[in-house]
Short mmCIF file of C-alpha atoms in Angstrom, two decimals:
data_model
loop_
_atom_site.label_atom_id
_atom_site.label_comp_id
_atom_site.label_asym_id
_atom_site.label_seq_id
_atom_site.Cartn_x
_atom_site.Cartn_y
_atom_site.Cartn_z
CA ALA A 967 140.61 13.34 68.27
CA GLN A 968 143.08 12.23 65.08
CA LYS A 969 144.98 9.41 65.55
CA ILE A 970 147.24 7.13 63.23
CA THR A 971 147.64 3.10 63.90
CA GLN A 972 149.94 1.66 62.18
CA THR A 973 149.65 -2.49 63.66
CA GLN A 974 152.96 -4.05 61.92
CA PRO A 975 156.48 -2.81 64.24
CA GLY A 976 158.67 -4.46 61.61
CA MET A 977 158.15 -6.44 58.78
CA PHE A 978 160.61 -8.25 56.10
CA VAL A 979 160.13 -8.91 52.59
CA GLN A 980 162.40 -10.57 49.61
CA GLU A 981 163.82 -8.38 47.10
CA LYS A 982 161.81 -7.59 44.11
CA GLU A 983 158.71 -8.24 45.90
CA ALA A 984 155.92 -6.05 46.86
CA VAL A 985 154.73 -5.63 50.39
CA THR A 986 152.05 -3.08 52.15
CA LEU A 987 152.16 -1.38 55.04
CA ASP A 988 148.85 -1.08 56.75
CA CYS A 989 148.03 2.10 57.90
CA THR A 990 144.49 3.31 59.93
CA TYR A 991 143.24 6.72 60.93
CA ASP A 992 141.09 8.11 62.76
CA THR A 993 138.84 11.65 62.18
CA SER A 994 136.32 13.38 62.59
CA ASP A 995 136.50 15.80 59.72
CA GLN A 996 135.62 15.26 56.22
CA SER A 997 138.71 17.21 54.91
CA TYR A 998 142.04 15.48 55.41
CA GLY A 999 145.30 14.52 54.25
CA LEU A 1000 147.30 11.52 54.28
CA PHE A 1001 151.21 11.21 54.09
CA TRP A 1002 153.67 8.73 53.89
CA TYR A 1003 157.47 9.45 54.79
CA LYS A 1004 160.33 7.12 54.99
CA GLN A 1005 163.33 7.40 57.48
CA PRO A 1006 166.11 5.84 56.57
CA SER A 1007 169.10 5.02 59.43
CA SER A 1008 170.38 8.48 58.41
CA GLY A 1009 167.29 9.95 59.82
CA GLU A 1010 166.56 11.69 57.47
CA MET A 1011 162.09 11.98 56.65
CA ILE A 1012 161.85 11.44 53.27
CA PHE A 1013 158.30 12.51 51.98
CA LEU A 1014 156.97 9.74 49.73
CA ILE A 1015 153.52 10.28 48.64
CA TYR A 1016 149.90 12.03 49.91
CA GLN A 1017 146.30 11.35 48.98
CA GLY A 1018 143.34 13.61 49.80
CA SER A 1019 140.30 12.83 51.34
CA TYR A 1020 138.82 14.09 48.12
CA ASP A 1021 140.92 12.31 45.98
CA GLU A 1022 138.58 9.73 44.08
CA GLN A 1023 142.20 7.94 42.87
CA ASN A 1024 144.89 6.10 44.56
CA ALA A 1025 148.08 8.37 44.30
CA THR A 1026 150.86 6.62 42.67
CA GLU A 1027 154.51 8.30 42.91
CA GLY A 1028 156.85 5.58 41.07
CA ARG A 1029 157.18 2.37 42.73
CA TYR A 1030 155.16 3.57 45.73
CA SER A 1031 150.90 3.30 45.52
CA LEU A 1032 148.57 4.11 48.30
CA ASN A 1033 145.57 1.84 48.81
CA PHE A 1034 143.03 4.42 50.03
CA GLN A 1035 139.87 2.63 51.48
CA LYS A 1036 137.97 5.64 52.91
CA ALA A 1037 134.82 3.99 54.71
CA ARG A 1038 137.34 1.92 56.37
CA LYS A 1039 139.65 4.68 57.18
CA SER A 1040 142.94 2.72 55.95
CA ALA A 1041 145.44 4.62 54.13
CA ASN A 1042 147.93 1.44 53.18
CA LEU A 1043 151.29 2.01 51.61
CA VAL A 1044 152.46 -0.23 48.92
CA ILE A 1045 155.77 -0.39 47.37
CA SER A 1046 156.24 -2.72 44.08
CA ALA A 1047 159.46 -4.54 43.74
CA SER A 1048 161.08 -3.75 47.13
CA GLN A 1049 164.71 -3.11 46.89
CA LEU A 1050 167.51 -3.20 49.60
CA GLY A 1051 167.30 0.31 49.69
CA ASP A 1052 163.89 0.31 51.02
CA SER A 1053 164.83 -0.84 54.31
CA ALA A 1054 163.77 2.07 56.38
CA MET A 1055 161.28 3.19 59.35
CA TYR A 1056 157.87 4.15 57.38
CA PHE A 1057 155.56 6.99 58.91
CA CYS A 1058 152.00 7.07 58.20
CA ALA A 1059 150.91 10.80 58.99
CA MET A 1060 147.40 12.25 59.02
CA ARG A 1061 146.27 16.36 58.64
CA ASP A 1062 143.36 17.86 58.76
CA ALA A 1063 140.96 20.94 57.97
CA ASN A 1064 139.86 21.81 61.26
CA TYR A 1065 143.25 21.36 62.76
CA GLY A 1066 145.73 22.16 60.51
CA GLN A 1067 148.58 22.84 62.32
CA ASN A 1068 148.88 19.30 63.65
CA PHE A 1069 150.62 17.37 61.67
CA VAL A 1070 150.13 13.24 63.52
CA PHE A 1071 151.91 10.40 62.93
CA GLY A 1072 151.56 6.87 63.37
CA PRO A 1073 154.02 4.91 65.29
CA GLY A 1074 155.96 3.59 62.03
CA THR A 1075 156.50 0.23 60.71
CA ARG A 1076 160.22 -0.79 60.11
CA LEU A 1077 160.73 -2.30 56.80
CA SER A 1078 163.56 -4.93 56.00
CA VAL A 1079 164.01 -5.83 52.67
CA LEU A 1080 165.92 -8.95 52.55
CA PRO A 1081 168.39 -10.27 49.42
CA ASP B 911 167.37 21.94 44.47
CA ALA B 912 165.29 23.31 46.94
CA MET B 913 165.36 22.29 50.31
CA VAL B 914 165.72 22.20 53.92
CA ILE B 915 169.34 22.40 55.28
CA GLN B 916 170.37 21.74 59.32
CA ASN B 917 173.69 22.12 60.90
CA PRO B 918 175.46 20.62 62.24
CA ARG B 919 174.67 17.00 61.59
CA TYR B 920 175.89 16.32 64.78
CA GLN B 921 176.50 18.17 68.57
CA VAL B 922 177.78 16.78 71.36
CA THR B 923 176.89 18.96 74.49
CA GLN B 924 177.63 18.92 77.82
CA PHE B 925 174.96 18.52 80.76
CA GLY B 926 173.76 22.05 81.45
CA LYS B 927 175.72 23.74 78.32
CA PRO B 928 173.57 26.02 76.04
CA VAL B 929 173.22 24.89 72.62
CA THR B 930 171.51 26.13 69.55
CA LEU B 931 170.69 24.19 66.39
CA SER B 932 169.80 25.93 63.11
CA CYS B 933 167.60 25.32 60.21
CA SER B 934 167.46 27.06 57.02
CA GLN B 935 165.59 26.45 53.77
CA THR B 936 165.04 27.63 50.21
CA LEU B 937 161.42 26.42 49.25
CA ASN B 938 160.63 30.27 50.77
CA HIS B 939 157.68 28.68 52.61
CA ASN B 940 155.43 30.11 55.41
CA VAL B 941 156.10 27.60 58.25
CA MET B 942 158.55 26.27 59.98
CA TYR B 943 158.74 23.65 62.21
CA TRP B 944 160.88 21.82 64.83
CA TYR B 945 160.21 18.31 66.15
CA GLN B 946 161.86 15.97 68.79
CA GLN B 947 161.99 12.03 67.92
CA LYS B 948 163.64 9.38 70.14
CA SER B 949 165.13 5.80 69.44
CA SER B 950 161.97 3.86 67.36
CA GLN B 951 159.30 6.92 68.02
CA ALA B 952 157.30 8.90 66.29
CA PRO B 953 158.54 12.46 66.14
CA LYS B 954 157.26 15.36 68.52
CA LEU B 955 156.41 18.44 67.85
CA LEU B 956 157.81 21.02 69.87
CA PHE B 957 156.68 24.56 68.13
CA HIS B 958 155.78 25.39 65.06
CA TYR B 959 156.11 29.23 63.33
CA TYR B 960 153.91 30.37 60.93
CA ASP B 961 155.87 33.86 59.53
CA LYS B 962 156.36 35.12 61.92
CA ASP B 963 154.18 34.07 64.73
CA PHE B 964 155.37 31.53 67.20
CA ASN B 965 152.95 28.77 68.47
CA ASN B 966 154.32 26.42 71.23
CA GLU B 967 153.21 22.91 71.70
CA ALA B 968 151.47 22.68 75.39
CA ASP B 969 154.38 19.93 76.56
CA THR B 970 157.17 21.31 75.09
CA PRO B 971 159.38 22.39 78.41
CA ASP B 972 160.65 25.70 78.89
CA ASN B 973 164.36 24.06 78.12
CA PHE B 974 163.66 24.81 74.53
CA GLN B 975 163.12 27.82 72.55
CA SER B 976 163.01 29.09 69.25
CA ARG B 977 164.09 32.37 66.98
CA ARG B 978 163.03 32.89 63.63
CA PRO B 979 164.74 35.88 62.05
CA ASN B 980 163.44 35.83 59.20
CA THR B 981 161.48 33.50 56.24
CA SER B 982 164.70 31.37 55.57
CA PHE B 983 166.31 30.79 58.84
CA CYS B 984 165.05 29.01 62.10
CA PHE B 985 166.89 28.08 65.43
CA LEU B 986 166.43 26.00 68.26
CA ASP B 987 167.79 27.13 71.87
CA ILE B 988 168.17 24.42 74.36
CA ARG B 989 169.09 26.47 77.40
CA SER B 990 170.35 23.92 79.83
CA PRO B 991 170.24 20.85 78.18
CA GLY B 992 169.77 17.32 80.44
CA LEU B 993 170.72 13.77 79.57
CA GLY B 994 167.01 13.31 78.55
CA ASP B 995 167.22 16.02 75.76
CA ALA B 996 169.26 13.78 73.52
CA ALA B 997 167.54 12.98 70.63
CA MET B 998 167.42 13.64 66.99
CA TYR B 999 166.10 17.13 65.80
CA LEU B 1000 164.15 17.63 62.69
CA CYS B 1001 163.33 20.81 61.15
CA ALA B 1002 160.66 20.62 58.98
CA THR B 1003 158.67 23.67 56.70
CA SER B 1004 155.53 23.89 54.88
CA ARG B 1005 153.49 26.02 52.38
CA GLY B 1006 151.09 26.63 55.06
CA LEU B 1007 148.84 24.70 57.28
CA GLU B 1008 146.07 23.20 55.20
CA TYR B 1009 145.40 19.82 55.00
CA THR B 1010 147.01 19.61 51.52
CA ASP B 1011 150.56 21.28 52.88
CA THR B 1012 153.06 18.53 52.90
CA GLN B 1013 156.02 18.98 55.58
CA TYR B 1014 159.45 18.82 54.03
CA PHE B 1015 161.91 17.65 56.51
CA GLY B 1016 166.05 18.17 56.99
CA PRO B 1017 168.20 15.72 57.34
CA GLY B 1018 168.57 16.48 61.15
CA THR B 1019 170.58 17.17 64.05
CA ARG B 1020 171.81 14.20 66.92
CA LEU B 1021 172.02 15.65 69.35
CA THR B 1022 174.16 14.32 72.19
CA VAL B 1023 173.90 15.37 75.96
CA LEU B 1024 177.62 14.35 78.12
#
């Protein structure tokens, strides 16, 4: 069965510092995609970054990068140079080839950026 | 800009009074989803449409129904809202159901049941 684990319910980071949000996943499929979303207090789920299971390079999008360690089944999100506007809930999600209709979310990590 | 739009952003209804939430998209995506999200929890999938094919999650209550009259629009009907149905309702779209297909979300409708 597919499963996403995010072990950090809450994280604090000082403005301008980098922060890593953990995500581990479980799937028996070889073909899968990993996604990170940001949800500010307004409620909108904002897509941040995608990593495919066959991608050899770690994905990057601006200040966001994904530290993909396939053997460990981890897909940690790294946010560089944190900004106050980064304070939000962050969800890791997965979809695999066998159950493509299922988009499995982790429980989320609440990030607070301190001035 | 291509986007997913939800109306209204905030909806207040009374216990037992039917309510309809709407979602539209300009992405021309084949798949549209409805999620329910309660405070500090991950979104929970209620159902999705692939084109006109409706797929209900096994644990979605019968109280929740959906319609997709065309590619662009999808509606969530709650026939008799209970206090436990107060939540954020998120609409999402994706091009398909491949593992490479990203889901894009609308801003959500926050439902209050009095």
